[in-house]
CSV table of N, CA and C in Angstrom, one decimal:
chain,number,residue,atom,x,y,z
R,1,MET,N,-23.7,6.1,2.0
R,1,MET,CA,-23.7,6.3,0.8
R,1,MET,C,-22.8,5.8,-0.2
R,2,ARG,N,-23.1,5.1,-1.2
R,2,ARG,CA,-22.1,4.6,-2.0
R,2,ARG,C,-21.6,5.4,-3.1
R,3,LEU,N,-20.3,5.6,-3.2
R,3,LEU,CA,-19.8,6.6,-4.3
R,3,LEU,C,-19.6,5.9,-5.6
R,4,MET,N,-19.7,4.6,-5.5
R,4,MET,CA,-19.3,3.8,-6.8
R,4,MET,C,-20.5,2.9,-7.2
R,5,SER,N,-20.7,2.8,-8.4
R,5,SER,CA,-21.6,1.7,-8.9
R,5,SER,C,-21.0,1.3,-10.2
R,6,ARG,N,-21.7,0.3,-10.8
R,6,ARG,CA,-21.4,-0.3,-11.9
R,6,ARG,C,-21.0,0.8,-13.0
R,7,LYS,N,-21.7,1.7,-13.0
R,7,LYS,CA,-21.6,2.8,-14.1
R,7,LYS,C,-20.2,3.6,-14.1
R,8,LYS,N,-19.5,3.4,-12.9
R,8,LYS,CA,-18.2,4.1,-13.0
R,8,LYS,C,-17.2,3.6,-13.9
R,9,GLY,N,-17.2,2.4,-14.4
R,9,GLY,CA,-16.2,1.9,-15.2
R,9,GLY,C,-16.7,0.4,-15.5
R,10,PRO,N,-15.8,0.1,-16.6
R,10,PRO,CA,-16.1,-1.4,-17.0
R,10,PRO,C,-15.4,-2.4,-16.0
R,11,THR,N,-15.6,-3.6,-16.0
R,11,THR,CA,-15.1,-4.6,-15.1
R,11,THR,C,-13.5,-4.7,-15.5
R,12,PRO,N,-12.7,-5.0,-14.5
R,12,PRO,CA,-11.2,-5.3,-14.8
R,12,PRO,C,-11.0,-6.5,-16.0
R,13,VAL,N,-11.9,-7.4,-15.9
R,13,VAL,CA,-11.8,-8.5,-16.9
R,13,VAL,C,-12.0,-8.1,-18.2
R,14,LEU,N,-13.3,-7.0,-18.3
R,14,LEU,CA,-13.4,-6.6,-19.7
R,14,LEU,C,-12.5,-5.7,-20.2
R,15,ILE,N,-11.9,-4.9,-19.4
R,15,ILE,CA,-10.7,-3.9,-19.8
R,15,ILE,C,-9.5,-4.8,-20.3
R,16,CYS,N,-9.2,-6.1,-19.5
R,16,CYS,CA,-8.1,-6.8,-20.0
R,16,CYS,C,-8.4,-7.6,-21.2
R,17,SER,N,-9.7,-8.0,-21.4
R,17,SER,CA,-10.2,-8.7,-22.6
R,17,SER,C,-10.1,-7.8,-23.9
R,18,VAL,N,-10.5,-6.4,-23.6
R,18,VAL,CA,-10.4,-5.5,-24.7
R,18,VAL,C,-9.0,-5.4,-25.1
R,19,LEU,N,-8.1,-5.1,-24.3
R,19,LEU,CA,-6.7,-5.0,-24.5
R,19,LEU,C,-6.3,-6.2,-25.4
R,20,ILE,N,-6.5,-7.4,-24.9
R,20,ILE,CA,-6.0,-8.5,-25.5
R,20,ILE,C,-6.6,-8.5,-27.1
R,21,PHE,N,-7.8,-8.0,-27.3
R,21,PHE,CA,-8.4,-7.8,-28.4
R,21,PHE,C,-7.5,-7.0,-29.4
R,22,PHE,N,-7.3,-5.9,-28.8
R,22,PHE,CA,-6.4,-4.8,-29.5
R,22,PHE,C,-5.0,-5.3,-29.8
R,23,GLN,N,-4.5,-6.2,-28.8
R,23,GLN,CA,-3.1,-6.8,-29.1
R,23,GLN,C,-3.2,-7.6,-30.2
R,24,ILE,N,-4.3,-8.4,-30.4
R,24,ILE,CA,-4.3,-9.4,-31.6
R,24,ILE,C,-4.6,-8.6,-32.8
R,25,ILE,N,-5.5,-7.6,-32.8
R,25,ILE,CA,-5.6,-6.8,-34.0
R,25,ILE,C,-4.3,-5.9,-34.5
R,26,GLY,N,-3.7,-5.5,-33.3
R,26,GLY,CA,-2.5,-4.8,-33.6
R,26,GLY,C,-1.4,-5.4,-34.4
R,27,LEU,N,-1.6,-6.9,-34.4
R,27,LEU,CA,-0.4,-7.8,-34.9
R,27,LEU,C,-0.5,-7.3,-36.5
R,28,ASP,N,-1.6,-7.0,-37.2
R,28,ASP,CA,-1.5,-6.8,-38.6
R,28,ASP,C,-1.1,-5.4,-38.9
R,29,TYR,N,-1.1,-4.4,-38.0
R,29,TYR,CA,-0.6,-3.2,-38.1
R,29,TYR,C,0.7,-2.7,-37.6
R,30,LEU,N,1.4,-3.5,-36.8
R,30,LEU,CA,2.6,-3.2,-36.0
R,30,LEU,C,3.6,-4.1,-36.5
R,31,ILE,N,3.6,-4.7,-37.8
R,31,ILE,CA,4.6,-5.7,-38.3
R,31,ILE,C,5.9,-5.3,-38.1
R,32,VAL,N,6.4,-4.0,-38.3
R,32,VAL,CA,7.6,-3.5,-38.2
R,32,VAL,C,8.3,-3.9,-36.8
R,33,LEU,N,7.5,-4.0,-35.9
R,33,LEU,CA,8.0,-4.1,-34.5
R,33,LEU,C,8.1,-5.6,-34.0
R,34,SER,N,8.2,-6.5,-35.1
R,34,SER,CA,8.2,-7.9,-34.7
R,34,SER,C,9.3,-8.4,-34.1
R,35,LEU,N,9.2,-9.3,-33.1
R,35,LEU,CA,10.3,-9.9,-32.4
R,35,LEU,C,10.9,-11.2,-33.0
R,36,ASN,N,9.8,-11.9,-33.5
R,36,ASN,CA,10.2,-13.2,-34.1
R,36,ASN,C,11.2,-14.0,-33.3
R,37,ASN,N,11.1,-14.3,-32.2
R,37,ASN,CA,12.0,-15.0,-31.1
R,37,ASN,C,11.2,-16.1,-30.4
R,38,GLU,N,11.7,-17.4,-30.6
R,38,GLU,CA,11.2,-18.3,-29.8
R,38,GLU,C,11.3,-18.1,-28.1
R,39,ALA,N,12.3,-17.5,-27.9
R,39,ALA,CA,12.6,-17.2,-26.4
R,39,ALA,C,11.5,-16.3,-25.9
R,40,SER,N,11.0,-15.3,-26.7
R,40,SER,CA,10.1,-14.4,-26.2
R,40,SER,C,8.7,-15.1,-26.0
R,41,SER,N,8.4,-16.0,-26.8
R,41,SER,CA,7.2,-17.0,-26.7
R,41,SER,C,7.1,-17.8,-25.5
R,42,LEU,N,8.3,-18.3,-25.2
R,42,LEU,CA,8.5,-19.1,-24.0
R,42,LEU,C,8.4,-18.3,-22.7
R,43,ILE,N,9.1,-17.0,-22.7
R,43,ILE,CA,9.0,-16.1,-21.6
R,43,ILE,C,7.7,-15.6,-21.6
R,44,GLY,N,6.9,-15.3,-22.5
R,44,GLY,CA,5.4,-15.0,-22.5
R,44,GLY,C,4.5,-16.1,-22.1
R,45,LEU,N,4.8,-17.2,-22.4
R,45,LEU,CA,3.9,-18.3,-21.8
R,45,LEU,C,4.1,-18.4,-20.4
R,46,SER,N,5.4,-18.3,-19.8
R,46,SER,CA,5.6,-18.3,-18.4
R,46,SER,C,5.0,-17.1,-17.6
R,47,ALA,N,5.0,-16.0,-18.3
R,47,ALA,CA,4.4,-14.7,-17.7
R,47,ALA,C,2.8,-14.9,-17.6
R,48,LEU,N,2.3,-15.5,-18.8
R,48,LEU,CA,0.9,-15.8,-18.7
R,48,LEU,C,0.5,-16.6,-17.6
R,49,LEU,N,1.2,-17.7,-17.5
R,49,LEU,CA,1.0,-18.7,-16.4
R,49,LEU,C,1.0,-18.0,-15.0
R,50,MET,N,2.1,-17.2,-14.8
R,50,MET,CA,2.4,-16.5,-13.5
R,50,MET,C,1.2,-15.5,-13.2
R,51,GLY,N,0.8,-14.8,-14.3
R,51,GLY,CA,-0.4,-14.0,-14.0
R,51,GLY,C,-1.6,-14.7,-13.6
R,52,VAL,N,-1.9,-15.9,-14.3
R,52,VAL,CA,-3.1,-16.6,-13.8
R,52,VAL,C,-2.9,-17.2,-12.4
R,53,ILE,N,-1.9,-17.6,-12.0
R,53,ILE,CA,-1.4,-18.2,-10.7
R,53,ILE,C,-1.6,-17.0,-9.7
R,54,ILE,N,-1.2,-15.9,-10.0
R,54,ILE,CA,-1.3,-14.7,-9.0
R,54,ILE,C,-2.9,-14.1,-8.8
R,55,ILE,N,-3.6,-14.3,-10.0
R,55,ILE,CA,-5.1,-14.1,-9.9
R,55,ILE,C,-5.8,-15.1,-9.1
R,56,LEU,N,-5.4,-16.4,-9.2
R,56,LEU,CA,-6.0,-17.4,-8.5
R,56,LEU,C,-5.8,-17.3,-7.1
R,57,PHE,N,-4.6,-17.1,-6.6
R,57,PHE,CA,-4.2,-17.0,-5.4
R,57,PHE,C,-4.9,-15.7,-4.6
R,58,SER,N,-4.9,-14.7,-5.3
R,58,SER,CA,-5.7,-13.6,-4.9
R,58,SER,C,-7.1,-13.7,-4.7
R,59,VAL,N,-7.8,-14.5,-5.4
R,59,VAL,CA,-9.2,-14.7,-5.5
R,59,VAL,C,-9.4,-15.8,-4.3
R,60,LEU,N,-8.5,-16.6,-4.2
R,60,LEU,CA,-8.7,-17.6,-3.1
R,60,LEU,C,-8.6,-17.0,-1.7
R,61,GLU,N,-7.7,-16.0,-1.6
R,61,GLU,CA,-7.6,-15.1,-0.3
R,61,GLU,C,-9.0,-14.4,-0.1
R,62,PHE,N,-9.6,-13.9,-1.1
R,62,PHE,CA,-10.9,-13.2,-1.0
R,62,PHE,C,-11.9,-14.2,-0.4
R,63,LYS,N,-12.0,-15.4,-1.0
R,63,LYS,CA,-12.8,-16.4,-0.7
R,63,LYS,C,-12.7,-17.0,0.6
R,64,ARG,N,-11.3,-17.2,1.1
R,64,ARG,CA,-11.1,-17.5,2.6
R,64,ARG,C,-11.7,-16.5,3.5
R,65,ASN,N,-11.6,-15.2,3.2
R,65,ASN,CA,-12.0,-14.2,4.0
R,65,ASN,C,-13.5,-13.8,3.9
R,66,LYS,N,-14.1,-14.5,3.1
R,66,LYS,CA,-15.5,-14.4,2.6
R,66,LYS,C,-15.9,-12.9,2.4
R,67,THR,N,-15.1,-12.4,1.3
R,67,THR,CA,-15.5,-11.0,0.9
R,67,THR,C,-15.7,-11.1,-0.6
R,68,THR,N,-16.1,-10.0,-1.2
R,68,THR,CA,-16.5,-10.0,-2.6
R,68,THR,C,-15.2,-9.5,-3.5
R,69,ILE,N,-14.9,-10.3,-4.6
R,69,ILE,CA,-14.0,-9.9,-5.5
R,69,ILE,C,-14.3,-8.7,-6.5
R,70,ASN,N,-15.6,-8.4,-6.5
R,70,ASN,CA,-16.2,-7.4,-7.3
R,70,ASN,C,-15.8,-6.0,-6.8
R,71,PRO,N,-14.9,-5.3,-7.7
R,71,PRO,CA,-14.6,-3.9,-7.3
R,71,PRO,C,-15.6,-2.9,-7.0
R,72,PHE,N,-16.9,-3.2,-7.5
R,72,PHE,CA,-17.9,-2.3,-7.5
R,72,PHE,C,-18.9,-2.5,-6.2
R,73,LYS,N,-18.4,-3.5,-5.3
R,73,LYS,CA,-19.2,-3.7,-4.3
R,73,LYS,C,-18.4,-3.5,-3.0
R,74,SER,N,-19.0,-3.2,-2.0
R,74,SER,CA,-18.3,-3.1,-0.7
R,74,SER,C,-17.5,-4.2,-0.1
R,75,SER,N,-16.4,-4.0,0.2
R,75,SER,CA,-15.7,-5.3,0.9
R,75,SER,C,-15.9,-5.3,2.3
R,76,SER,N,-16.1,-6.5,2.9
R,76,SER,CA,-16.3,-6.7,4.3
R,76,SER,C,-15.0,-6.8,5.1
R,77,VAL,N,-14.0,-7.1,4.3
R,77,VAL,CA,-12.6,-7.4,5.1
R,77,VAL,C,-11.6,-6.7,4.2
R,78,LEU,N,-10.6,-5.9,4.9
R,78,LEU,CA,-9.3,-5.4,4.3
R,78,LEU,C,-8.4,-6.4,4.2
R,79,ILE,N,-7.9,-7.2,3.3
R,79,ILE,CA,-6.9,-8.2,3.3
R,79,ILE,C,-5.6,-7.4,2.8
R,80,THR,N,-4.6,-7.6,3.8
R,80,THR,CA,-3.3,-7.0,3.8
R,80,THR,C,-2.2,-8.0,3.9
R,81,ASN,N,-2.4,-9.4,3.8
R,81,ASN,CA,-1.5,-10.4,4.1
R,81,ASN,C,-1.1,-11.1,2.8
R,82,LYS,N,-0.1,-12.0,2.8
R,82,LYS,CA,0.1,-12.7,1.6
R,82,LYS,C,0.6,-11.9,0.4
R,83,LEU,N,0.0,-12.1,-0.9
R,83,LEU,CA,0.3,-11.3,-2.0
R,83,LEU,C,-0.1,-9.8,-1.7
R,84,TYR,N,-1.1,-9.7,-0.8
R,84,TYR,CA,-1.6,-8.0,-0.6
R,84,TYR,C,-0.7,-7.6,0.5
R,85,SER,N,0.5,-8.0,0.7
R,85,SER,CA,1.6,-7.4,1.5
R,85,SER,C,2.6,-6.7,0.5
R,86,TYR,N,2.6,-7.1,-0.7
R,86,TYR,CA,3.5,-6.6,-1.7
R,86,TYR,C,2.9,-5.6,-2.7
R,87,THR,N,1.6,-5.9,-2.9
R,87,THR,CA,0.9,-4.9,-4.1
R,87,THR,C,-0.5,-4.9,-3.3
R,88,ARG,N,-1.1,-3.7,-3.6
R,88,ARG,CA,-2.5,-3.7,-3.0
R,88,ARG,C,-3.5,-4.2,-4.1
R,89,ASN,N,-3.0,-4.5,-5.3
R,89,ASN,CA,-3.9,-4.9,-6.4
R,89,ASN,C,-3.3,-6.2,-7.1
R,90,PRO,N,-3.0,-7.3,-6.4
R,90,PRO,CA,-2.4,-8.5,-7.0
R,90,PRO,C,-3.2,-9.0,-8.2
R,91,MET,N,-4.5,-8.9,-8.1
R,91,MET,CA,-5.4,-9.4,-9.3
R,91,MET,C,-5.1,-8.6,-10.5
R,92,TYR,N,-5.1,-7.3,-10.3
R,92,TYR,CA,-4.8,-6.3,-11.5
R,92,TYR,C,-3.4,-6.5,-12.0
R,93,LEU,N,-2.4,-6.8,-11.1
R,93,LEU,CA,-1.0,-7.1,-11.5
R,93,LEU,C,-1.0,-8.5,-12.2
R,94,GLY,N,-1.8,-9.3,-11.9
R,94,GLY,CA,-1.8,-10.6,-12.5
R,94,GLY,C,-2.4,-10.3,-14.0
R,95,MET,N,-3.4,-9.5,-14.1
R,95,MET,CA,-3.8,-9.2,-15.5
R,95,MET,C,-2.8,-8.7,-16.3
R,96,LEU,N,-2.0,-7.6,-15.8
R,96,LEU,CA,-1.0,-6.7,-16.5
R,96,LEU,C,0.0,-8.0,-16.9
R,97,ILE,N,0.4,-8.7,-15.9
R,97,ILE,CA,1.3,-9.8,-16.4
R,97,ILE,C,0.8,-10.8,-17.5
R,98,ILE,N,-0.5,-11.1,-17.5
R,98,ILE,CA,-1.2,-11.7,-18.6
R,98,ILE,C,-1.1,-11.0,-19.8
R,99,LEU,N,-1.2,-9.7,-19.9
R,99,LEU,CA,-1.1,-8.9,-21.1
R,99,LEU,C,0.2,-8.9,-21.5
R,100,LEU,N,1.1,-8.6,-20.8
R,100,LEU,CA,2.7,-8.7,-21.1
R,100,LEU,C,3.0,-10.0,-21.8
R,101,GLY,N,2.6,-11.1,-21.0
R,101,GLY,CA,2.9,-12.4,-21.6
R,101,GLY,C,2.1,-12.6,-22.9
R,102,ASN,N,1.2,-12.2,-23.2
R,102,ASN,CA,0.4,-12.4,-24.5
R,102,ASN,C,1.2,-11.5,-25.5
R,103,GLY,N,1.6,-10.3,-25.2
R,103,GLY,CA,2.4,-9.5,-26.1
R,103,GLY,C,3.6,-10.3,-26.5
R,104,LEU,N,4.3,-10.8,-25.6
R,104,LEU,CA,5.5,-11.6,-26.0
R,104,LEU,C,5.2,-12.9,-26.7
R,105,ILE,N,4.2,-13.6,-26.4
R,105,ILE,CA,3.8,-14.6,-27.2
R,105,ILE,C,3.3,-14.2,-28.6
R,106,LEU,N,2.9,-13.1,-28.8
R,106,LEU,CA,2.6,-12.6,-30.2
R,106,LEU,C,3.7,-12.2,-30.8
R,107,SER,N,4.9,-11.9,-30.1
R,107,SER,CA,6.2,-11.6,-30.5
R,107,SER,C,6.2,-10.2,-31.2
R,108,ASN,N,5.7,-9.4,-30.5
R,108,ASN,CA,5.5,-7.9,-31.2
R,108,ASN,C,5.6,-6.8,-30.2
R,109,LEU,N,6.6,-5.9,-30.3
R,109,LEU,CA,6.7,-5.0,-29.4
R,109,LEU,C,5.5,-3.9,-29.2
R,110,GLY,N,4.8,-3.8,-30.4
R,110,GLY,CA,3.6,-2.9,-30.3
R,110,GLY,C,2.6,-3.5,-29.3
R,111,THR,N,2.3,-4.9,-29.4
R,111,THR,CA,1.4,-5.5,-28.5
R,111,THR,C,1.8,-5.4,-27.1
R,112,ILE,N,3.2,-5.5,-26.7
R,112,ILE,CA,3.6,-5.2,-25.4
R,112,ILE,C,3.3,-3.7,-25.0
R,113,PHE,N,3.5,-2.9,-25.8
R,113,PHE,CA,3.2,-1.5,-25.5
R,113,PHE,C,1.6,-1.4,-25.1
R,114,ILE,N,0.7,-2.0,-25.9
R,114,ILE,CA,-0.6,-2.0,-25.6
R,114,ILE,C,-0.9,-2.6,-24.2
R,115,ALA,N,-0.1,-3.4,-23.6
R,115,ALA,CA,-0.5,-4.1,-22.3
R,115,ALA,C,-0.3,-2.8,-21.4
R,116,PHE,N,0.7,-1.9,-21.6
R,116,PHE,CA,1.0,-1.0,-20.6
R,116,PHE,C,-0.2,0.1,-20.4
R,117,LEU,N,-1.1,0.1,-21.5
R,117,LEU,CA,-2.3,0.9,-21.3
R,117,LEU,C,-3.2,0.5,-20.2
R,118,PHE,N,-3.1,-0.8,-19.8
R,118,PHE,CA,-3.7,-1.3,-18.7
R,118,PHE,C,-3.6,-0.6,-17.4
R,119,ILE,N,-2.5,0.0,-17.1
R,119,ILE,CA,-2.1,0.6,-15.9
R,119,ILE,C,-3.1,2.0,-15.7
R,120,PRO,N,-2.9,2.9,-16.7
R,120,PRO,CA,-3.7,4.1,-16.6
R,120,PRO,C,-5.3,3.9,-16.5
R,121,ILE,N,-5.6,3.0,-17.4
R,121,ILE,CA,-7.0,2.7,-17.6
R,121,ILE,C,-7.7,2.1,-16.3
R,122,MET,N,-6.8,1.3,-15.5
R,122,MET,CA,-7.3,0.7,-14.3
R,122,MET,C,-7.3,1.7,-13.3
R,123,ASN,N,-6.3,2.6,-13.2
R,123,ASN,CA,-6.1,3.6,-12.1
R,123,ASN,C,-7.2,4.6,-12.3
R,124,MET,N,-7.6,5.1,-13.6
R,124,MET,CA,-8.6,6.0,-13.6
R,124,MET,C,-10.0,5.5,-13.7
R,125,ARG,N,-10.2,4.2,-14.1
R,125,ARG,CA,-11.7,3.7,-14.2
R,125,ARG,C,-12.1,2.8,-13.2
R,126,VAL,N,-11.0,2.2,-12.4
R,126,VAL,CA,-11.6,1.0,-11.4
R,126,VAL,C,-10.9,1.5,-10.1
R,127,ILE,N,-9.4,1.5,-10.1
R,127,ILE,CA,-8.9,1.5,-8.7
R,127,ILE,C,-9.3,3.0,-8.0
R,128,LYS,N,-9.2,4.0,-8.8
R,128,LYS,CA,-9.6,5.4,-8.0
R,128,LYS,C,-10.8,5.2,-7.2
R,129,TYR,N,-12.0,4.7,-7.7
R,129,TYR,CA,-13.2,4.5,-7.1
R,129,TYR,C,-13.2,3.3,-6.0
R,130,GLU,N,-12.4,2.3,-6.2
R,130,GLU,CA,-12.2,1.3,-5.3
R,130,GLU,C,-11.4,1.7,-4.2
R,131,GLU,N,-10.5,2.7,-4.3
R,131,GLU,CA,-9.7,3.2,-3.1
R,131,GLU,C,-10.6,4.2,-2.3
R,132,ILE,N,-11.5,4.9,-3.1
R,132,ILE,CA,-12.4,5.7,-2.1
R,132,ILE,C,-13.3,4.9,-1.3
R,133,MET,N,-13.8,3.7,-1.9
R,133,MET,CA,-14.7,2.9,-1.0
R,133,MET,C,-13.9,2.3,0.2
R,134,LEU,N,-12.7,1.8,-0.3
R,134,LEU,CA,-12.0,1.4,0.9
R,134,LEU,C,-11.6,2.3,2.0
R,135,ASP,N,-11.3,3.5,1.7
R,135,ASP,CA,-11.0,4.5,2.5
R,135,ASP,C,-12.2,4.8,3.4
R,136,ILE,N,-13.3,4.8,2.8
R,136,ILE,CA,-14.6,4.9,3.8
R,136,ILE,C,-14.9,3.9,4.5
R,137,ASP,N,-14.6,2.6,4.2
R,137,ASP,CA,-15.0,1.4,4.9
R,137,ASP,C,-13.9,1.1,6.0
R,138,PHE,N,-12.8,1.4,5.7
R,138,PHE,CA,-11.7,1.0,6.5
R,138,PHE,C,-10.7,2.2,6.9
R,139,THR,N,-11.2,3.3,7.1
R,139,THR,CA,-10.4,4.5,7.1
R,139,THR,C,-8.9,4.6,7.7
R,140,GLU,N,-8.7,4.4,8.8
R,140,GLU,CA,-7.4,4.5,9.4
R,140,GLU,C,-6.5,3.1,8.9
R,141,ARG,N,-7.1,2.0,9.0
R,141,ARG,CA,-6.4,0.9,8.5
R,141,ARG,C,-6.1,1.0,7.1
R,142,TYR,N,-6.8,1.5,6.3
R,142,TYR,CA,-6.6,1.4,5.0
R,142,TYR,C,-5.5,2.5,4.7
R,143,LYS,N,-5.5,3.6,5.4
R,143,LYS,CA,-4.6,4.8,5.2
R,143,LYS,C,-3.1,4.3,5.5
R,144,SER,N,-3.2,3.5,6.7
R,144,SER,CA,-1.9,2.9,7.1
R,144,SER,C,-1.3,1.7,6.0
R,145,TYR,N,-2.3,1.0,5.5
R,145,TYR,CA,-1.9,0.0,4.5
R,145,TYR,C,-1.4,0.7,3.3
R,146,LYS,N,-2.1,1.8,2.8
R,146,LYS,CA,-1.5,2.3,1.6
R,146,LYS,C,-0.1,3.0,1.7
R,147,GLN,N,0.3,3.4,3.1
R,147,GLN,CA,1.6,3.9,3.2
R,147,GLN,C,2.5,2.9,3.3
R,148,ARG,N,2.2,1.6,3.6
R,148,ARG,CA,3.2,0.5,3.6
R,148,ARG,C,3.3,-0.2,2.3
R,149,VAL,N,2.2,-0.4,1.6
R,149,VAL,CA,2.2,-1.2,0.3
R,149,VAL,C,1.8,-0.4,-0.9
R,150,ARG,N,2.5,-0.5,-1.8
R,150,ARG,CA,2.4,0.2,-3.2
R,150,ARG,C,1.1,-0.2,-3.9
R,151,ARG,N,0.7,0.6,-4.7
R,151,ARG,CA,-0.5,0.2,-5.4
R,151,ARG,C,-0.3,-0.9,-6.5
R,152,TRP,N,0.8,-0.8,-7.3
R,152,TRP,CA,1.1,-2.0,-8.3
R,152,TRP,C,2.3,-2.8,-7.7
R,153,LEU,N,3.3,-2.4,-7.5
R,153,LEU,CA,4.5,-3.1,-7.1
R,153,LEU,C,5.3,-2.3,-6.2
């Protein structure tokens, strides 16, 4: 029995995209919290690039292991090496870093705070169900992995 379907939550990419939209909209309403700093833009651009690289390496690892990157489908392999030995969710961590980088590029503290909404949304709408599926599919191996590696960092 599958405990999860597409109805359980929006895709991680959609969640990230909506938060980026709110970051951009928030610029008009959060002017008081402006950073106006070239350094923040440079750090933000670096963070954005790092987030993209983390996601690409994570996706490549899934492709090498011939398993799905779709969190709403059952995985055929439990990946625990490379980036997955530091975080159980490097793709989501990459998205969070992109959101933080975008907030820095926009030079506004409010947009940075919006980025942190990604964590509870992902925990409640995606990761919760993903972990149930992994626990069913990889029982003892997944429990051992969860004890060794943190969810985010």
